C-alpha positions as a Markdown table, in Angstrom:
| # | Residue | x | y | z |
|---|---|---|---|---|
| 1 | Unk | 0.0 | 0.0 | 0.0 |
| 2 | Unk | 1.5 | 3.4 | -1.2 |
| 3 | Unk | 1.9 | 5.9 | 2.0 |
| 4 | Unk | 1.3 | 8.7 | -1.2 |
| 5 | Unk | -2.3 | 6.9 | -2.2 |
| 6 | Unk | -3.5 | 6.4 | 1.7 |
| 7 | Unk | -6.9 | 8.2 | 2.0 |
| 8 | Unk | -7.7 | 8.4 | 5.8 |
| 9 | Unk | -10.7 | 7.6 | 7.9 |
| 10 | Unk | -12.6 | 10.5 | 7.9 |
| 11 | Unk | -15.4 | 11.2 | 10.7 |
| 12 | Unk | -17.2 | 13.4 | 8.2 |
| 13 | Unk | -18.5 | 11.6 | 5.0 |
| 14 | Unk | -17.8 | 13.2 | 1.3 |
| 15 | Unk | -21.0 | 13.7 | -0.4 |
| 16 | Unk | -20.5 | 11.9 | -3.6 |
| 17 | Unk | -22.9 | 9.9 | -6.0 |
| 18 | Unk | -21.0 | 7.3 | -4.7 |
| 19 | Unk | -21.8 | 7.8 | -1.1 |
| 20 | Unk | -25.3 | 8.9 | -1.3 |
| 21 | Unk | -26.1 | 5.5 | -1.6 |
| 22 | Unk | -24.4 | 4.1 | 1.2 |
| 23 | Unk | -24.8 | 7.1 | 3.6 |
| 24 | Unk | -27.8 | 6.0 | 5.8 |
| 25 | Unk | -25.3 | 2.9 | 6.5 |
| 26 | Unk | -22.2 | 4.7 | 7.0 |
| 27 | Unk | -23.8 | 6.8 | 9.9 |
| 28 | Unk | -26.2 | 5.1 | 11.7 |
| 29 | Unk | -25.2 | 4.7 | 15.2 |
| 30 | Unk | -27.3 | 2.0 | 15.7 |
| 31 | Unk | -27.1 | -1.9 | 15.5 |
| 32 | Unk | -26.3 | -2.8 | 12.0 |
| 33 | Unk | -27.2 | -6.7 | 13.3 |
| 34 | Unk | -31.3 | -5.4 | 13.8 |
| 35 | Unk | -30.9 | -3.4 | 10.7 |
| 36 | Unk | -30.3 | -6.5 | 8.9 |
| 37 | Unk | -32.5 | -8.5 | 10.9 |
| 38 | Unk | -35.3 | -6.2 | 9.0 |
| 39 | Unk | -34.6 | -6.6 | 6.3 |
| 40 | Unk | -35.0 | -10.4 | 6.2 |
| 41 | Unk | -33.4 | -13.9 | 7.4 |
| 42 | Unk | -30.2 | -12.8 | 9.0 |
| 43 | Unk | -26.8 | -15.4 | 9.6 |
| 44 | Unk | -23.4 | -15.0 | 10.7 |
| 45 | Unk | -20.4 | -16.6 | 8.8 |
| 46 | Unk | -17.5 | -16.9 | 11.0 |
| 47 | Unk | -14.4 | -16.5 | 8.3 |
| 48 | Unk | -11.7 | -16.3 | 10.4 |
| 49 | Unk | -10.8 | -15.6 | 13.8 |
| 50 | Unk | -7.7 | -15.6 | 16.4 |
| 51 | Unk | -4.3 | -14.1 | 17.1 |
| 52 | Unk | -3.3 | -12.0 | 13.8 |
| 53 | Unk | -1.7 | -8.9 | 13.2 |
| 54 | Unk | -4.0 | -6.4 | 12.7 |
| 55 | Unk | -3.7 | -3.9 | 9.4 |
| 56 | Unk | -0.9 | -0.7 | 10.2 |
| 57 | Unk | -3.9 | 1.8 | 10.3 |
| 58 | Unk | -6.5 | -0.4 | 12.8 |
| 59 | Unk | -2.9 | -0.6 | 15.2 |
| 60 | Unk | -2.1 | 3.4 | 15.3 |
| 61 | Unk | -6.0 | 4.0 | 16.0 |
| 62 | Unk | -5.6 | 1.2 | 18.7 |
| 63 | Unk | -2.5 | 2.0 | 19.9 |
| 64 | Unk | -0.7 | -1.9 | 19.3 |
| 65 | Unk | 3.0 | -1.2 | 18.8 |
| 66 | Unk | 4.0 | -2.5 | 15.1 |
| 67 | Unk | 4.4 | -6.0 | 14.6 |
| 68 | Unk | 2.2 | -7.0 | 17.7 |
| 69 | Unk | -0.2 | -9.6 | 17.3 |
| 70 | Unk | -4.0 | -8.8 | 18.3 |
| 71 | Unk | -7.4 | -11.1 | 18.4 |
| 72 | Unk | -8.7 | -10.6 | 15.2 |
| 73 | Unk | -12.5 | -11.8 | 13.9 |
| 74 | Unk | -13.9 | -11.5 | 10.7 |
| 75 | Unk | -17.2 | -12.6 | 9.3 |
| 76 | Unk | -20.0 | -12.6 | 6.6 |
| 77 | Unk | -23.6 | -11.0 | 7.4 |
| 78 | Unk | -26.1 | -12.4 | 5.4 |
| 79 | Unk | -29.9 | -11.4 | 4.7 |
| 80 | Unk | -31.6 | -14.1 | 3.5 |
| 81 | Unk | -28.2 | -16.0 | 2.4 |
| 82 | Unk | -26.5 | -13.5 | 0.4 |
| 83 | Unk | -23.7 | -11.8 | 2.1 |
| 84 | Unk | -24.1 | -8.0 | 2.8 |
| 85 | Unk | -21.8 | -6.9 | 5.0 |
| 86 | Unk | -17.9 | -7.9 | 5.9 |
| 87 | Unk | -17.0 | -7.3 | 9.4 |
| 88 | Unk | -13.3 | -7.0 | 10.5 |
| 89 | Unk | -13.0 | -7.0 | 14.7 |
| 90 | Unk | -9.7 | -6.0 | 16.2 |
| 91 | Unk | -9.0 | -6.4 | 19.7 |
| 92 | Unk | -6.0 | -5.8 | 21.9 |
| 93 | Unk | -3.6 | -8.5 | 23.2 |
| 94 | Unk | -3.3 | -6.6 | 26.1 |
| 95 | Unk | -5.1 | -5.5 | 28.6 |
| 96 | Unk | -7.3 | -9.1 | 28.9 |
| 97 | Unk | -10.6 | -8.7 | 30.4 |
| 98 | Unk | -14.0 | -10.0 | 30.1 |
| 99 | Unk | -14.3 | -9.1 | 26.2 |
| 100 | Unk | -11.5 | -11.2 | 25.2 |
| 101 | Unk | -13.4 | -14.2 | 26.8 |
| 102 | Unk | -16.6 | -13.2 | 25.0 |
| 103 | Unk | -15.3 | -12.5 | 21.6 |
| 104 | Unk | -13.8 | -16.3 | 21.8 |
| 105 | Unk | -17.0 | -17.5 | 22.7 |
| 106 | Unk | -19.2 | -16.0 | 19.9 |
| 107 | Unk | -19.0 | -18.5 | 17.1 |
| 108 | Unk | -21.7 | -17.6 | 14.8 |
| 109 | Unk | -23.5 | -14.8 | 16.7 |
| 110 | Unk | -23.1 | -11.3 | 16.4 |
| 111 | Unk | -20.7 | -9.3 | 18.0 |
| 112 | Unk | -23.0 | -6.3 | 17.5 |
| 113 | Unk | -25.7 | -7.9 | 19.7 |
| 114 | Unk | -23.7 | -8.1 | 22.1 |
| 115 | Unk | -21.8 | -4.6 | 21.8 |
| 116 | Unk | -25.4 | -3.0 | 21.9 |
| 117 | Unk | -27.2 | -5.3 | 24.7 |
| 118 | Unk | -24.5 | -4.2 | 27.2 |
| 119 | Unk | -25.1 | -0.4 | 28.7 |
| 120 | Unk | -21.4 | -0.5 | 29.6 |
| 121 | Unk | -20.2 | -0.6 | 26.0 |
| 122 | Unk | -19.2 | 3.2 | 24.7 |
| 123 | Unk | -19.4 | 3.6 | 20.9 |
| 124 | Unk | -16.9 | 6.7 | 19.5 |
| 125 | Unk | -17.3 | 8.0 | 16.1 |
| 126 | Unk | -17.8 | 6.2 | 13.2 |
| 127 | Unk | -14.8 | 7.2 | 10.8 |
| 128 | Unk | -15.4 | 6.0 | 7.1 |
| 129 | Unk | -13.4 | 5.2 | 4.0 |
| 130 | Unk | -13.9 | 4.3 | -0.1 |
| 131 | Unk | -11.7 | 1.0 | 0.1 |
| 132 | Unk | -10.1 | 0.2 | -2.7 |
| 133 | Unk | -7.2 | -2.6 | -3.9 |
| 134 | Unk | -4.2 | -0.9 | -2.3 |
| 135 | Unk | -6.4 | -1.3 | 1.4 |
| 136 | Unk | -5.0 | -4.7 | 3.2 |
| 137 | Unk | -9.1 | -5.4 | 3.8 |
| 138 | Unk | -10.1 | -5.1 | 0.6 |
| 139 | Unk | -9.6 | -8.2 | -1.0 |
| 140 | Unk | -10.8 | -10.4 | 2.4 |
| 141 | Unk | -13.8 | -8.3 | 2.1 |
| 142 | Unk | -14.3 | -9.1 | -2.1 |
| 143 | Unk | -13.8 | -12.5 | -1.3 |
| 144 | Unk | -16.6 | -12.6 | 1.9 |
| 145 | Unk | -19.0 | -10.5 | -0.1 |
| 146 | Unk | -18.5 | -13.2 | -2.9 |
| 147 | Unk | -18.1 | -10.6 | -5.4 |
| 148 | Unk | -14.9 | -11.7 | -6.8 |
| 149 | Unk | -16.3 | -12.5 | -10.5 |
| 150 | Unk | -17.8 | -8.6 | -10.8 |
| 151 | Unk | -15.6 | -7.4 | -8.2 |
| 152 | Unk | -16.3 | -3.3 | -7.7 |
| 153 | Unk | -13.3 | -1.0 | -7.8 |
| 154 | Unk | -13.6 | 0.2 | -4.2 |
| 155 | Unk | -16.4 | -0.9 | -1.1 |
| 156 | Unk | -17.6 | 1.5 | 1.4 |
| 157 | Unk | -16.6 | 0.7 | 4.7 |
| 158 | Unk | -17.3 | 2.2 | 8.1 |
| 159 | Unk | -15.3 | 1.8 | 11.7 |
| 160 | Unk | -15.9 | 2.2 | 15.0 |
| 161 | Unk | -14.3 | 2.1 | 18.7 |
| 162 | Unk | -16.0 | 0.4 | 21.2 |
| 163 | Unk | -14.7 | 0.5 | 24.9 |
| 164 | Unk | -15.7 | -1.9 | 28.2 |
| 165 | Unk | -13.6 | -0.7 | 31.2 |
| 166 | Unk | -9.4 | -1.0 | 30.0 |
| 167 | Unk | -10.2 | -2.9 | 26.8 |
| 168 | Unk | -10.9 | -1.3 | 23.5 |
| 169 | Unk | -12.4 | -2.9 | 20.3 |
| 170 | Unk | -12.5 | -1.7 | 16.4 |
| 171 | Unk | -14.8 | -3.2 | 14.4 |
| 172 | Unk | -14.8 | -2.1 | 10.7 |
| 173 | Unk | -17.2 | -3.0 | 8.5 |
| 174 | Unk | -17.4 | -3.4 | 4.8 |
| 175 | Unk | -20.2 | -2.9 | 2.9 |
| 176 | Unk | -21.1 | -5.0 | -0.3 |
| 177 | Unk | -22.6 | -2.9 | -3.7 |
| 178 | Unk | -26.0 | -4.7 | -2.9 |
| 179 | Unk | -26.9 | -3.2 | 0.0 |
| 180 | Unk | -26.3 | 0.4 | -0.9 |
| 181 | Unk | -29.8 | 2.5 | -1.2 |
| 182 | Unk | -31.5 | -0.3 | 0.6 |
């Protein structure tokens, strides 16, 4: 990834053609799990999860020193089979506390259930970004949305901070060209 092509996260979303489609998504603060869950049959796809390093921009908004590992989940979020969203959790090695347990524990069931059922859980801003092929979650997040025969040039994604006491969690999520203006 060229430093000279790095767009950042931005907290205020560009009004494009592009994003006018997307923006409801991009900046609602509430659960994207009972968003989905209205719209029709809603699953979880565990894709991967467990100690990985986490991409150079999620560890400077986190604060993990380069080259630490962190506990990393990502999944599928389907409507009615068809995968809608990718979701990219990255939590701290260190300090351990109660969410590490809990993220190892969720399998297939949504982290955002359990980020919005719990009072004690502190959302910060949503920052968002156009992804594109030079983003290390770009091509994770063509190949969960299964869109790798008419794979789009760039994919909306959003990001958030959540804290519980000490520990800190970024969950990023990636939006597929199906769901915009829905």
């Amino acid at each position: 990834m060229s430093v000279k092509n790095k767009r950042p996260w931005q907290a205020k979303l560009p009004h494009t053609k592009e994003s006018l489609r997307f923006i409801s998504w991009l900046r609602d603060r509430g659960s994207l799990t009972s968003r989905l869950q209205a719209k029709g049959a809603f699953a979880v796809r565990p894709l991967r999860q467990g100690l990985a390093l986490p991409t150079r921009d999620e560890a400077m908004a986190l604060g993990i020193r380069r080259g630490r590992v962190a506990w990393v989940r990502e999944v599928a979020l389907l409507c009615d089979d068809k995968p809608l969203v990718f979701a990219h959790t990255v939590l701290p090695y260190r300090p351990r506390g109660p969410l590490t347990a809990w993220l190892a524990r969720l399998g297939n069931r949504s982290l955002g259930a359990l980020l919005f059922a719990d009072a004690r859980f502190a959302r910060g801003g949503i920052h968002s970004k156009r992804l594109d092929h030079r983003h290390e979650l770009f091509h994770p997040a063509i190949d969960a949305l299964q869109l790798a025969e008419t794979a789009p040039k760039t994919l909306w994604a959003r990001r958030s901070r959540f804290t519980y006491g000490a520990q800190s969690v970024l969950v990023t999520e990636i939006f597929s060209p199906d769901l915009g203006g829905k």
